[in-house]
Coordinates of C-alpha atoms in Angstrom, one line a residue:
Chain A
M58 CA -13.7 -26.2 -38.0
T59 CA -12.3 -29.1 -36.2
S60 CA -15.2 -29.2 -33.8
T61 CA -17.8 -30.9 -36.0
V62 CA -18.4 -34.6 -35.7
A63 CA -19.6 -35.3 -39.2
G64 CA -16.6 -37.4 -40.0
I65 CA -17.2 -40.0 -37.3
P66 CA -19.0 -43.1 -38.5
A67 CA -22.2 -43.9 -36.7
I68 CA -22.1 -46.8 -34.3
A69 CA -25.8 -47.5 -34.4
T70 CA -26.9 -50.3 -36.7
V71 CA -29.4 -48.0 -38.6
P72 CA -27.3 -45.1 -39.9
P73 CA -29.1 -41.8 -39.7
I74 CA -30.1 -40.3 -43.0
V75 CA -27.1 -38.3 -44.3
S76 CA -29.1 -35.4 -45.5
H77 CA -30.6 -34.8 -42.1
R78 CA -27.3 -34.9 -40.5
L79 CA -25.9 -32.5 -43.0
A80 CA -28.9 -30.2 -42.6
R81 CA -28.3 -30.0 -38.9
R82 CA -24.7 -29.4 -39.3
H83 CA -25.5 -26.6 -41.7
T84 CA -27.7 -24.7 -39.2
R85 CA -25.2 -25.3 -36.5
H86 CA -22.5 -23.8 -38.7
I87 CA -24.5 -20.7 -39.4
K88 CA -25.4 -20.2 -35.8
E89 CA -21.7 -20.6 -34.8
R90 CA -20.8 -18.0 -37.4
I91 CA -23.3 -15.5 -36.2
I92 CA -22.2 -15.9 -32.6
E93 CA -18.6 -15.5 -33.7
F94 CA -19.5 -12.4 -35.6
F95 CA -21.1 -10.8 -32.5
L96 CA -18.2 -11.7 -30.3
F97 CA -15.9 -10.1 -32.8
L98 CA -18.0 -7.0 -32.8
A99 CA -17.7 -6.8 -29.0
A100 CA -13.9 -7.2 -29.2
A101 CA -13.8 -4.6 -32.0
S102 CA -15.6 -2.1 -29.8
S103 CA -12.2 -1.3 -28.3
V104 CA -11.0 -0.2 -31.7
F105 CA -14.2 1.9 -32.2
T106 CA -13.6 3.5 -28.8
T107 CA -10.1 4.5 -29.7
F108 CA -11.3 5.9 -33.1
A109 CA -14.1 7.7 -31.3
I110 CA -11.7 9.3 -28.9
V111 CA -9.3 10.4 -31.6
Y112 CA -12.2 11.6 -33.8
I113 CA -13.9 13.6 -31.1
L114 CA -10.7 15.2 -29.8
V115 CA -9.4 16.1 -33.3
S116 CA -12.6 17.3 -34.7
E117 CA -13.5 19.5 -31.7
S118 CA -10.0 20.8 -31.5
W119 CA -10.1 21.6 -35.2
V120 CA -12.7 24.3 -34.4
F121 CA -10.2 25.7 -31.8
F122 CA -7.2 25.6 -34.0
Q123 CA -9.0 27.4 -36.8
Q124 CA -9.1 30.5 -34.5
V125 CA -5.9 30.0 -32.6
P126 CA -2.7 29.3 -34.5
L127 CA -0.7 26.2 -33.3
R128 CA 2.3 28.4 -32.7
D129 CA 0.4 30.5 -30.1
F130 CA -0.9 27.3 -28.5
L131 CA 2.5 25.9 -28.0
F132 CA 4.6 28.9 -27.2
D133 CA 2.4 31.6 -25.7
T134 CA 3.2 32.1 -22.0
Q135 CA -0.3 33.0 -20.9
W136 CA -3.4 31.0 -20.6
T137 CA -6.4 33.3 -20.3
P138 CA -9.1 31.8 -22.6
L139 CA -11.9 33.3 -20.6
F140 CA -10.6 36.9 -20.6
S141 CA -11.4 39.5 -23.3
D142 CA -7.6 39.6 -24.1
A143 CA -7.5 35.9 -24.6
H144 CA -4.2 33.9 -24.7
Y145 CA -3.9 30.2 -25.3
G146 CA -0.5 29.1 -24.1
I147 CA -0.8 25.4 -23.2
M148 CA 2.6 25.7 -21.6
V149 CA 1.1 27.3 -18.6
L150 CA -1.1 24.3 -17.9
L151 CA 1.7 21.9 -18.8
S152 CA 3.9 23.5 -16.2
G153 CA 1.4 22.7 -13.5
T154 CA 1.1 19.2 -14.8
L155 CA 4.9 18.8 -15.0
V156 CA 5.6 20.1 -11.5
S157 CA 2.8 18.1 -9.8
S158 CA 3.8 14.9 -11.7
S159 CA 7.5 15.5 -10.7
V160 CA 6.6 15.8 -7.0
A161 CA 4.4 12.7 -7.3
L162 CA 7.2 10.7 -9.0
L163 CA 9.7 11.8 -6.4
V164 CA 7.5 10.2 -3.9
A165 CA 6.3 7.2 -5.8
I166 CA 9.4 6.0 -7.6
P167 CA 11.8 5.6 -4.6
L168 CA 9.0 4.3 -2.3
G169 CA 7.5 2.0 -4.9
T170 CA 10.9 0.6 -5.9
I171 CA 12.0 -0.1 -2.4
I172 CA 8.6 -1.7 -1.6
A173 CA 8.9 -3.8 -4.7
I174 CA 12.4 -5.0 -3.9
Y175 CA 11.4 -5.6 -0.3
L176 CA 8.3 -7.6 -1.1
S177 CA 9.9 -9.6 -3.9
E178 CA 13.3 -10.4 -2.3
F179 CA 13.1 -9.8 1.5
A180 CA 9.7 -10.0 3.0
P181 CA 8.6 -13.2 4.6
F182 CA 5.6 -14.9 3.0
T183 CA 3.1 -13.7 5.6
V184 CA 4.2 -10.0 5.3
R185 CA 3.8 -10.2 1.5
E186 CA 0.4 -11.9 1.8
V187 CA -0.8 -9.1 4.1
A188 CA 0.9 -6.1 2.4
K189 CA -0.1 -6.8 -1.1
P190 CA -3.9 -6.6 -0.6
F191 CA -3.3 -3.5 1.5
L192 CA -1.4 -1.8 -1.3
E193 CA -4.1 -2.8 -3.7
L194 CA -6.7 -1.2 -1.4
L195 CA -4.6 2.0 -1.4
G196 CA -4.8 2.0 -5.2
G197 CA -8.6 1.5 -5.0
V198 CA -9.4 4.6 -3.0
P199 CA -11.4 7.1 -5.1
T200 CA -9.2 10.0 -6.2
I201 CA -11.7 12.6 -4.9
I202 CA -11.0 11.2 -1.4
Y203 CA -7.3 11.6 -1.9
G204 CA -8.1 15.2 -3.0
Y205 CA -10.0 15.8 0.3
F206 CA -7.1 14.3 2.2
A207 CA -4.5 16.5 0.4
L208 CA -6.5 19.7 0.9
L209 CA -7.6 19.2 4.5
F210 CA -5.0 16.9 6.0
V211 CA -1.7 17.1 4.2
T212 CA -1.7 20.8 3.4
P213 CA -2.4 21.9 7.1
L214 CA 0.3 19.5 8.1
L215 CA 2.8 20.9 5.6
Q216 CA 1.8 24.4 6.7
K217 CA 3.2 23.6 10.1
I218 CA 6.6 23.0 8.5
F219 CA 6.3 25.8 5.8
P220 CA 4.1 28.5 7.3
E221 CA 4.1 30.5 4.1
L222 CA 2.6 27.6 2.1
P223 CA -0.7 28.7 0.5
G224 CA -3.9 26.7 1.0
F225 CA -3.8 25.4 -2.6
N226 CA -0.5 24.2 -3.7
L227 CA 1.1 21.7 -6.0
L228 CA 3.3 20.2 -3.3
S229 CA 0.7 18.5 -1.2
A230 CA -1.4 17.5 -4.2
G231 CA 1.7 16.0 -5.8
M232 CA 2.7 14.2 -2.6
V233 CA -0.7 12.6 -2.2
M234 CA -0.7 11.7 -5.9
G235 CA 2.6 10.0 -5.3
I236 CA 1.2 7.9 -2.5
M237 CA -1.7 7.0 -4.9
I238 CA 0.7 5.9 -7.6
I239 CA 2.9 3.7 -5.3
P240 CA 0.7 0.6 -5.8
Y241 CA 1.0 0.9 -9.6
V242 CA 4.8 1.2 -9.5
S243 CA 5.4 -1.4 -6.8
S244 CA 3.1 -4.1 -8.2
I245 CA 4.4 -3.9 -11.8
S246 CA 8.0 -3.7 -10.6
E247 CA 7.5 -6.7 -8.3
D248 CA 5.9 -8.7 -11.0
A249 CA 9.0 -8.0 -13.1
M250 CA 11.3 -9.0 -10.3
R251 CA 9.5 -12.2 -9.6
A252 CA 9.7 -13.1 -13.3
V253 CA 13.5 -13.2 -12.9
P254 CA 14.3 -17.0 -12.9
M255 CA 15.3 -18.5 -9.6
N256 CA 18.6 -19.9 -10.9
L257 CA 20.0 -16.4 -11.3
R258 CA 19.5 -15.7 -7.6
E259 CA 20.9 -19.2 -6.8
G260 CA 24.0 -18.5 -8.8
S261 CA 24.5 -15.2 -7.0
Y262 CA 24.1 -16.8 -3.6
A263 CA 26.5 -19.6 -4.6
M264 CA 29.1 -16.9 -5.3
G265 CA 28.7 -15.8 -1.7
A266 CA 26.5 -12.7 -2.3
T267 CA 24.1 -11.6 0.3
R268 CA 20.4 -11.0 -0.2
F269 CA 21.0 -7.3 -0.6
Q270 CA 23.8 -7.7 -3.1
T271 CA 21.7 -10.3 -5.1
A272 CA 18.6 -8.0 -5.1
L273 CA 20.6 -4.9 -6.2
R274 CA 23.1 -6.4 -8.6
V275 CA 21.3 -9.4 -10.1
V276 CA 17.6 -9.2 -9.8
T277 CA 17.1 -5.4 -10.3
P278 CA 19.3 -5.2 -13.5
A279 CA 17.6 -8.3 -14.8
A280 CA 14.1 -6.8 -14.2
L281 CA 15.1 -3.4 -15.4
S282 CA 12.9 -3.1 -18.4
G283 CA 9.9 -4.1 -16.3
I284 CA 10.8 -1.7 -13.6
A285 CA 11.2 1.1 -16.3
A286 CA 7.8 0.1 -17.6
A287 CA 6.3 0.5 -14.1
Y288 CA 7.8 4.0 -13.8
I289 CA 6.5 5.0 -17.2
L290 CA 3.0 3.8 -16.4
G291 CA 3.3 5.7 -13.2
I292 CA 4.2 8.9 -15.1
S293 CA 1.2 8.4 -17.4
R294 CA -1.0 8.0 -14.3
A295 CA 0.4 11.2 -12.7
V296 CA -0.1 13.2 -15.9
G297 CA -3.7 12.1 -16.3
E298 CA -4.7 12.4 -12.6
T299 CA -7.5 15.0 -12.2
M300 CA -9.4 15.3 -9.0
I301 CA -6.6 15.5 -6.5
L302 CA -5.3 18.5 -8.4
A303 CA -8.6 20.0 -9.0
V304 CA -9.3 19.9 -5.3
A305 CA -6.0 20.6 -3.7
A306 CA -3.8 22.5 -6.2
G307 CA -6.3 25.3 -7.1
M308 CA -7.6 26.1 -10.5
Q309 CA -5.6 29.3 -11.3
P310 CA -3.4 28.9 -14.4
N311 CA 0.1 29.8 -13.3
L312 CA 3.3 29.4 -15.2
T313 CA 5.5 28.2 -12.4
W314 CA 8.2 25.7 -11.6
N315 CA 7.7 26.1 -7.8
P316 CA 5.7 23.3 -6.2
M317 CA 4.9 25.7 -3.3
E318 CA 2.5 27.7 -5.5
P319 CA -1.0 27.0 -6.6
A320 CA -1.4 26.2 -10.3
A321 CA -3.9 24.6 -12.6
T322 CA -3.0 21.5 -14.6
V323 CA -4.3 20.4 -17.9
T324 CA -6.8 18.1 -16.3
A325 CA -7.9 20.6 -13.6
Y326 CA -8.6 23.2 -16.3
I327 CA -10.9 20.7 -18.1
V328 CA -12.8 20.2 -14.9
Q329 CA -13.1 23.9 -14.3
V330 CA -14.6 24.6 -17.7
A331 CA -16.9 21.6 -17.5
L332 CA -18.2 22.9 -14.2
G333 CA -18.8 26.4 -15.6
D334 CA -21.6 27.4 -17.9
L335 CA -19.8 28.1 -21.2
P336 CA -22.0 27.2 -24.2
H337 CA -20.9 24.3 -26.4
G338 CA -19.1 25.7 -29.6
S339 CA -17.7 28.8 -28.0
I340 CA -13.9 29.1 -28.3
G341 CA -13.5 29.0 -24.5
Y342 CA -15.4 25.7 -24.5
Q343 CA -13.4 24.2 -27.4
T344 CA -10.2 24.8 -25.4
I345 CA -10.9 21.8 -23.3
F346 CA -10.8 19.5 -26.3
A347 CA -7.5 21.0 -27.4
A348 CA -6.2 20.6 -23.8
G349 CA -7.5 17.0 -23.8
L350 CA -5.8 16.3 -27.1
A351 CA -2.5 17.5 -25.7
L352 CA -3.1 15.3 -22.6
M353 CA -4.0 12.3 -24.7
L354 CA -0.9 12.6 -26.9
I355 CA 1.4 12.8 -23.8
T356 CA -0.1 9.8 -22.1
L357 CA -0.3 7.9 -25.3
F358 CA 3.5 8.4 -25.8
F359 CA 4.2 7.1 -22.3
N360 CA 1.8 4.2 -22.6
I361 CA 3.3 2.9 -25.8
L362 CA 6.8 3.2 -24.4
G363 CA 5.7 1.4 -21.2
H364 CA 3.9 -1.3 -23.3
L365 CA 7.0 -1.9 -25.4
L366 CA 9.3 -2.2 -22.4
R367 CA 6.9 -4.6 -20.7
K368 CA 6.8 -6.7 -23.8
Y369 CA 10.5 -6.7 -23.9
Y370 CA 11.0 -8.0 -20.4
R371 CA 8.4 -10.7 -20.9
Q372 CA 10.4 -12.1 -23.7
A373 CA 13.7 -11.8 -21.9
Y374 CA 13.7 -15.3 -20.4
Chain B
M114 CA 49.6 -9.3 -5.5
N115 CA 47.2 -9.2 -2.5
T116 CA 47.7 -11.8 0.1
A117 CA 44.7 -14.0 0.8
P118 CA 42.5 -12.4 3.5
S119 CA 42.6 -14.0 6.9
V120 CA 39.5 -15.9 8.2
A121 CA 38.8 -13.0 10.7
E122 CA 38.8 -10.5 7.8
V123 CA 36.4 -12.6 5.8
R124 CA 34.1 -12.9 8.8
A125 CA 34.2 -9.2 9.3
L126 CA 33.3 -8.7 5.6
I127 CA 30.4 -11.1 5.9
V128 CA 29.1 -9.3 9.0
K129 CA 29.4 -6.0 7.3
H130 CA 27.4 -7.1 4.3
K131 CA 24.8 -8.9 6.4
R132 CA 24.3 -5.5 8.2
W133 CA 23.3 -4.1 4.8
D134 CA 20.8 -6.9 4.5
L135 CA 19.3 -5.9 7.8
A136 CA 19.4 -2.2 7.0
F137 CA 17.5 -2.8 3.8
A138 CA 14.9 -5.0 5.5
V139 CA 14.3 -2.1 7.9
I140 CA 14.1 0.5 5.0
G141 CA 11.7 -1.7 3.1
T142 CA 9.5 -2.2 6.1
L143 CA 9.5 1.6 6.6
A144 CA 8.6 2.3 3.0
L145 CA 5.8 -0.2 3.3
M146 CA 4.7 1.5 6.5
V147 CA 4.5 4.9 4.7
G148 CA 2.0 3.4 2.4
I149 CA 0.0 1.6 5.0
L150 CA 0.1 4.5 7.5
T151 CA -1.1 6.9 4.9
F152 CA -4.0 4.6 4.3
V153 CA -4.8 4.5 8.0
A154 CA -4.4 8.3 8.3
L155 CA -6.8 8.8 5.4
F156 CA -9.3 6.5 6.8
A157 CA -9.0 7.9 10.3
D158 CA -9.3 11.5 8.9
M159 CA -12.5 10.6 7.1
L160 CA -13.8 8.9 10.2
I161 CA -13.1 11.7 12.6
D162 CA -14.3 14.5 10.3
G163 CA -17.3 12.7 8.9
M164 CA -18.6 10.4 11.6
P165 CA -20.5 13.2 13.5
R166 CA -22.4 14.0 10.4
L167 CA -23.2 10.5 9.4
N168 CA -26.7 9.5 10.5
Y169 CA -30.0 8.3 9.0
D170 CA -31.0 11.8 8.0
F171 CA -27.8 12.4 6.1
L172 CA -28.6 9.4 4.0
T173 CA -32.2 10.3 3.3
S174 CA -31.9 14.1 2.8
F175 CA -31.4 16.1 -0.4
P176 CA -28.5 18.5 -0.6
S177 CA -29.3 21.9 0.9
R178 CA -27.9 25.3 1.3
R179 CA -27.9 24.7 5.0
P180 CA -25.0 22.3 5.7
E181 CA -26.6 20.7 8.7
Q182 CA -29.7 19.7 6.7
A183 CA -27.9 18.5 3.7
G184 CA -27.7 14.9 2.8
I185 CA -26.7 12.5 0.0
L186 CA -30.0 10.9 -1.0
S187 CA -29.9 12.1 -4.6
A188 CA -26.2 11.3 -4.8
W189 CA -26.4 7.7 -3.7
V190 CA -29.5 7.0 -5.8
G191 CA -27.7 8.6 -8.8
S192 CA -24.6 6.5 -8.2
T193 CA -26.7 3.3 -7.9
L194 CA -28.6 4.0 -11.2
V195 CA -25.4 5.0 -13.0
M196 CA -23.7 1.8 -11.8
L197 CA -26.6 -0.2 -13.0
V198 CA -26.3 1.2 -16.5
T199 CA -22.5 0.7 -16.4
A200 CA -22.8 -3.0 -15.3
V201 CA -25.5 -3.7 -18.0
A202 CA -23.3 -2.2 -20.7
A203 CA -19.8 -3.2 -19.6
V204 CA -20.2 -6.8 -18.4
P205 CA -21.7 -8.4 -21.5
L206 CA -19.5 -6.4 -23.9
G207 CA -16.3 -7.0 -21.9
V208 CA -17.0 -10.7 -21.4
A209 CA -17.9 -11.2 -25.1
A210 CA -14.7 -9.3 -26.2
A211 CA -12.6 -11.5 -23.9
I212 CA -14.2 -14.7 -25.1
Y213 CA -13.5 -13.6 -28.7
L214 CA -9.9 -12.8 -27.9
E215 CA -9.2 -16.0 -26.0
E216 CA -11.2 -18.6 -27.8
Y217 CA -12.0 -17.4 -31.3
A218 CA -9.4 -14.8 -32.5
P219 CA -7.1 -16.1 -35.2
K220 CA -3.5 -14.9 -34.9
N221 CA -3.4 -12.1 -37.3
W222 CA -3.0 -8.4 -37.5
V223 CA -6.7 -7.6 -36.8
T224 CA -6.4 -9.5 -33.4
E225 CA -3.1 -7.7 -32.8
I226 CA -4.7 -4.3 -33.3
I227 CA -7.5 -5.2 -31.0
E228 CA -5.1 -6.3 -28.3
V229 CA -3.0 -3.2 -28.6
N230 CA -6.2 -1.1 -28.3
V231 CA -7.3 -2.8 -25.2
T232 CA -3.9 -2.3 -23.5
N233 CA -3.9 1.3 -24.6
L234 CA -7.4 2.1 -23.5
A235 CA -6.5 0.9 -20.0
G236 CA -4.0 3.7 -19.8
V237 CA -6.1 6.5 -21.2
P238 CA -6.7 9.1 -18.5
S239 CA -10.3 9.0 -17.2
I240 CA -10.9 12.6 -18.1
V241 CA -10.3 11.9 -21.8
Y242 CA -13.2 9.4 -21.6
G243 CA -15.2 12.3 -20.2
L244 CA -14.3 14.4 -23.2
L245 CA -15.2 11.5 -25.5
A246 CA -18.6 11.2 -23.8
L247 CA -19.1 14.9 -23.9
G248 CA -18.5 15.1 -27.7
L249 CA -20.1 11.8 -28.6
F250 CA -22.9 10.9 -26.2
V251 CA -24.0 14.3 -25.0
Y252 CA -23.8 16.3 -28.2
Q253 CA -23.7 13.9 -31.2
F254 CA -26.1 11.3 -29.9
G255 CA -28.1 13.9 -28.0
L256 CA -28.3 11.9 -24.8
G257 CA -27.8 15.1 -22.8
Q258 CA -26.4 15.1 -19.2
S259 CA -28.3 12.0 -18.4
I260 CA -27.8 8.9 -16.3
L261 CA -27.6 6.9 -19.6
A262 CA -24.7 9.0 -20.9
A263 CA -22.8 8.8 -17.6
G264 CA -23.4 5.0 -17.3
L265 CA -22.1 4.4 -20.8
T266 CA -19.1 6.6 -20.2
L267 CA -18.1 4.7 -17.1
A268 CA -18.8 1.4 -18.9
L269 CA -16.2 2.3 -21.6
L270 CA -13.8 3.3 -18.8
I271 CA -14.0 -0.1 -17.0
L272 CA -14.2 -2.2 -20.2
P273 CA -10.5 -2.9 -20.3
V274 CA -10.6 -4.0 -16.6
V275 CA -13.4 -6.5 -17.3
I276 CA -11.7 -7.7 -20.5
V277 CA -8.3 -8.3 -18.9
A278 CA -9.9 -10.1 -15.8
T279 CA -12.1 -12.3 -18.0
R280 CA -9.2 -13.2 -20.3
E281 CA -7.1 -14.2 -17.3
A282 CA -9.9 -16.4 -15.9
I283 CA -10.4 -18.0 -19.3
R284 CA -6.7 -18.6 -19.8
S285 CA -6.4 -20.4 -16.5
I286 CA -8.8 -23.1 -17.7
P287 CA -6.7 -26.1 -19.0
S288 CA -7.1 -27.0 -22.6
A289 CA -8.1 -30.6 -21.6
I290 CA -11.5 -29.2 -20.8
R291 CA -11.9 -27.8 -24.3
E292 CA -10.6 -30.9 -25.9
G293 CA -13.0 -33.0 -23.8
A294 CA -16.0 -30.9 -24.9
Y295 CA -14.9 -31.1 -28.6
A296 CA -14.4 -34.8 -28.3
L297 CA -18.1 -35.1 -27.3
G298 CA -19.1 -33.3 -30.4
A299 CA -19.7 -29.9 -28.9
T300 CA -19.4 -26.9 -31.2
R301 CA -17.1 -24.1 -30.2
W302 CA -20.0 -22.0 -28.8
Q303 CA -21.4 -25.0 -26.9
M304 CA -18.0 -25.6 -25.4
V305 CA -17.7 -21.9 -24.5
S306 CA -21.1 -21.4 -23.1
Q307 CA -21.4 -24.7 -21.2
H308 CA -17.8 -25.0 -20.0
I309 CA -15.5 -22.0 -20.3
L310 CA -18.0 -19.4 -19.1
P311 CA -19.3 -21.2 -16.0
Y312 CA -15.8 -22.1 -14.9
S313 CA -14.5 -18.6 -15.3
I314 CA -17.4 -16.9 -13.5
P315 CA -15.5 -16.3 -10.2
G316 CA -12.6 -14.7 -12.1
I317 CA -15.0 -12.6 -14.2
L318 CA -16.8 -11.6 -11.0
T319 CA -13.6 -10.4 -9.4
G320 CA -12.8 -8.2 -12.4
V321 CA -16.3 -6.8 -12.6
I322 CA -16.3 -5.9 -8.9
I323 CA -12.9 -4.2 -9.2
G324 CA -14.1 -2.3 -12.3
M325 CA -17.3 -1.3 -10.6
A326 CA -15.4 -0.1 -7.5
R327 CA -13.3 2.1 -9.8
A328 CA -16.3 3.4 -11.7
I329 CA -18.2 4.3 -8.5
G330 CA -15.4 6.5 -7.4
E331 CA -14.7 8.2 -10.7
T332 CA -15.4 11.9 -10.6
A333 CA -13.6 13.5 -13.5
P334 CA -15.5 11.9 -16.5
V335 CA -18.8 12.5 -14.9
I336 CA -18.1 16.1 -14.2
T337 CA -16.9 16.5 -17.8
I338 CA -20.1 15.4 -19.3
G339 CA -21.7 18.1 -17.2
A340 CA -23.5 16.3 -14.3
L341 CA -25.1 18.8 -12.1
T342 CA -23.8 19.3 -8.6
F343 CA -27.0 20.4 -7.0
I344 CA -29.9 18.0 -7.5
A345 CA -32.7 18.1 -5.0
F346 CA -35.0 15.6 -6.6
L347 CA -34.9 11.9 -7.5
P348 CA -35.1 10.5 -11.0
P349 CA -38.4 8.9 -12.0
T350 CA -38.9 5.5 -10.5
P351 CA -38.2 2.6 -12.8
I352 CA -41.2 0.6 -11.6
S353 CA -44.6 2.1 -12.1
G354 CA -48.1 1.0 -11.0
A355 CA -49.7 1.2 -14.4
F356 CA -48.9 -0.8 -17.6
P357 CA -46.2 -1.5 -18.7
F358 CA -44.9 -1.4 -15.1
L359 CA -41.3 -0.7 -16.1
S360 CA -40.3 2.8 -17.0
F361 CA -37.0 3.8 -18.5
E362 CA -37.6 7.6 -18.1
W363 CA -34.9 7.6 -15.3
L364 CA -32.3 6.9 -18.0
T365 CA -32.6 10.4 -19.4
A366 CA -33.0 12.2 -16.0
P367 CA -30.4 14.7 -14.7
F368 CA -28.5 13.3 -11.8
T369 CA -25.6 13.6 -9.4
V370 CA -23.3 11.0 -8.0
M371 CA -21.5 10.5 -4.7
P372 CA -18.0 11.7 -5.8
I373 CA -19.5 14.8 -7.4
Q374 CA -21.5 15.6 -4.3
M375 CA -18.3 15.2 -2.3
F376 CA -16.3 17.4 -4.7
N377 CA -18.9 20.1 -4.5
W378 CA -18.8 20.1 -0.7
T379 CA -15.0 19.9 -0.5
S380 CA -14.6 23.0 -2.7
R381 CA -16.7 25.1 -0.4
P382 CA -14.9 27.2 2.1
E383 CA -17.3 26.6 5.1
A384 CA -16.1 24.0 7.5
A385 CA -19.6 22.6 8.0
F386 CA -19.8 21.7 4.3
Q387 CA -16.4 20.1 4.5
A388 CA -17.7 17.9 7.3
N389 CA -20.4 16.9 5.0
A390 CA -17.8 16.1 2.4
A391 CA -16.0 13.9 4.9
A392 CA -19.2 12.1 5.7
A393 CA -20.0 11.5 2.0
G394 CA -16.3 10.5 1.5
L395 CA -16.6 8.0 4.3
V396 CA -19.7 6.4 2.7
L397 CA -17.9 6.3 -0.6
L398 CA -14.7 4.9 0.9
V399 CA -16.5 2.1 2.7
M400 CA -18.4 1.2 -0.5
T401 CA -15.3 1.0 -2.7
L402 CA -13.1 -0.6 0.0
S403 CA -15.6 -3.3 0.7
M404 CA -16.0 -4.0 -3.0
N405 CA -12.2 -4.2 -3.4
A406 CA -11.9 -6.3 -0.3
L407 CA -14.6 -8.7 -1.7
A408 CA -12.7 -9.0 -5.0
I409 CA -9.4 -9.7 -3.2
Y410 CA -11.0 -12.3 -1.0
L411 CA -12.7 -13.9 -4.0
R412 CA -9.4 -14.1 -5.8
Y413 CA -7.7 -15.5 -2.7
K414 CA -10.4 -18.2 -2.4
L415 CA -10.1 -18.9 -6.1
R416 CA -6.4 -19.5 -5.9
K417 CA -6.8 -21.8 -3.0
N418 CA -9.8 -23.8 -4.2
I419 CA -9.3 -24.4 -7.9
Q420 CA -6.6 -26.7 -8.8
W421 CA -7.1 -28.2 -12.2

């Protein structure tokens, strides 16, 4: 410990008794150690949480997989765990997740990227100062409110364009989810672009490039890994989003690739079972842990990928 | 070999490319407008649908089968109590973890693992936290569908937010402050508790507010642990007339929270209940937005005022 003062000679004419000084130093030392230990425990709680998540999901899914072979879980094309003729094909739920996430990303990625480029390279200072908090507020709206908005505002609006659109559908849920993800995509992308050093831009301007050319051909490629990380974190958000889908996309499992249909996602299914009155330990109940495990693995994959990309762009300059 | 372009040609080229600049500025503004207009539409939608239902009775009534008599009393009381548990659990734990990572942690693989975990936990979908809480708090610890279980779940959920914000606040304090404290003979903990912590409080506060705003709007994990949607009573009061004056019975009481109440009303087919949902949504929206706005304002002030 460099923090102790024992090595400094006393200035006072009567030196304090050494043993007293050492005794005090000793208790100080122990106290410091205890505090450090507790702080370490607090930090380690994140590791415990991760372990607890993995332990709960795996051990509860274990009960499920003892009765349902993994092959059926992955390749069956029906998801009817609550019927007497039970089928457990996670593919059905994944199709809902995939379609809704795709719609969301088709909205969030172009808009988020354009907003990021605009805010980082084009917008005047005042626009940026006003727009950024606004976007942040957009990201702070509770998802249940987005769900209400999708079901009772966007769907009726879309039904004016597509009269055959059912009341519950993946399209409106996905679109609203896309709007929700815009702030995540735009803020991380913008951070990446602003991390691009100024002299790259100056070099480009010196060659006679315009703002647009500089943004598109110099800044964007230089920030590419950060932008990719933003997209990937956006994907992980979309896959894990629950309430918008539970409210606006219906809860009927439906193997479909058509966003105009209602379908349950992995997350919406978990909510549906949790709202019901199945007893803990029944096979129907254990399905939610298996579904959660699938969800966790998918988002974990994207999170790690995004994390690595982000680390990469931080080290680039 | 091309001949060199004439001045007029070069000018035309410049004008052409400048037009692209303008076009993109317009596209960018439009994209930004999509976001901002959606936000305005969302707010206006809630306001138009919900305002007629929003009155004093709505805030002080229990939910009811008759939509015009229903209110959000049990929901907002539940939300408040759950938030209380969340704050008590998440703030000390998060701040302590951040202090360890910034001021104590040696550079080794243990620290590396902790850091990776914090980043990873921030990206875990909230419903997975719900499943964790269902398996761990509700069944293994036997907490049941209680306020305590919900509060702890949400505390785990916002822990990464608190940790990250606190770390940023601590990191922005220049090392001269630390060296000054050490030079005066302070121990590490004295330095942290008397200098680092007080100076980083505004930053920590910002993070805590953002985390709480997120927690108060979270629906999925609380539904997953099995919070009831129809609660027509309040949890026991924390303060009692008789000794020992403080009661913790409310921690184990069944409850509902604002977003669940809203979800329940939204998923009913009757329009009258959906108006209730909008009114509840409006209250929730105002709560989260004002918390977020406060955090943004605090950060803005902070950036302006503190120059080391």
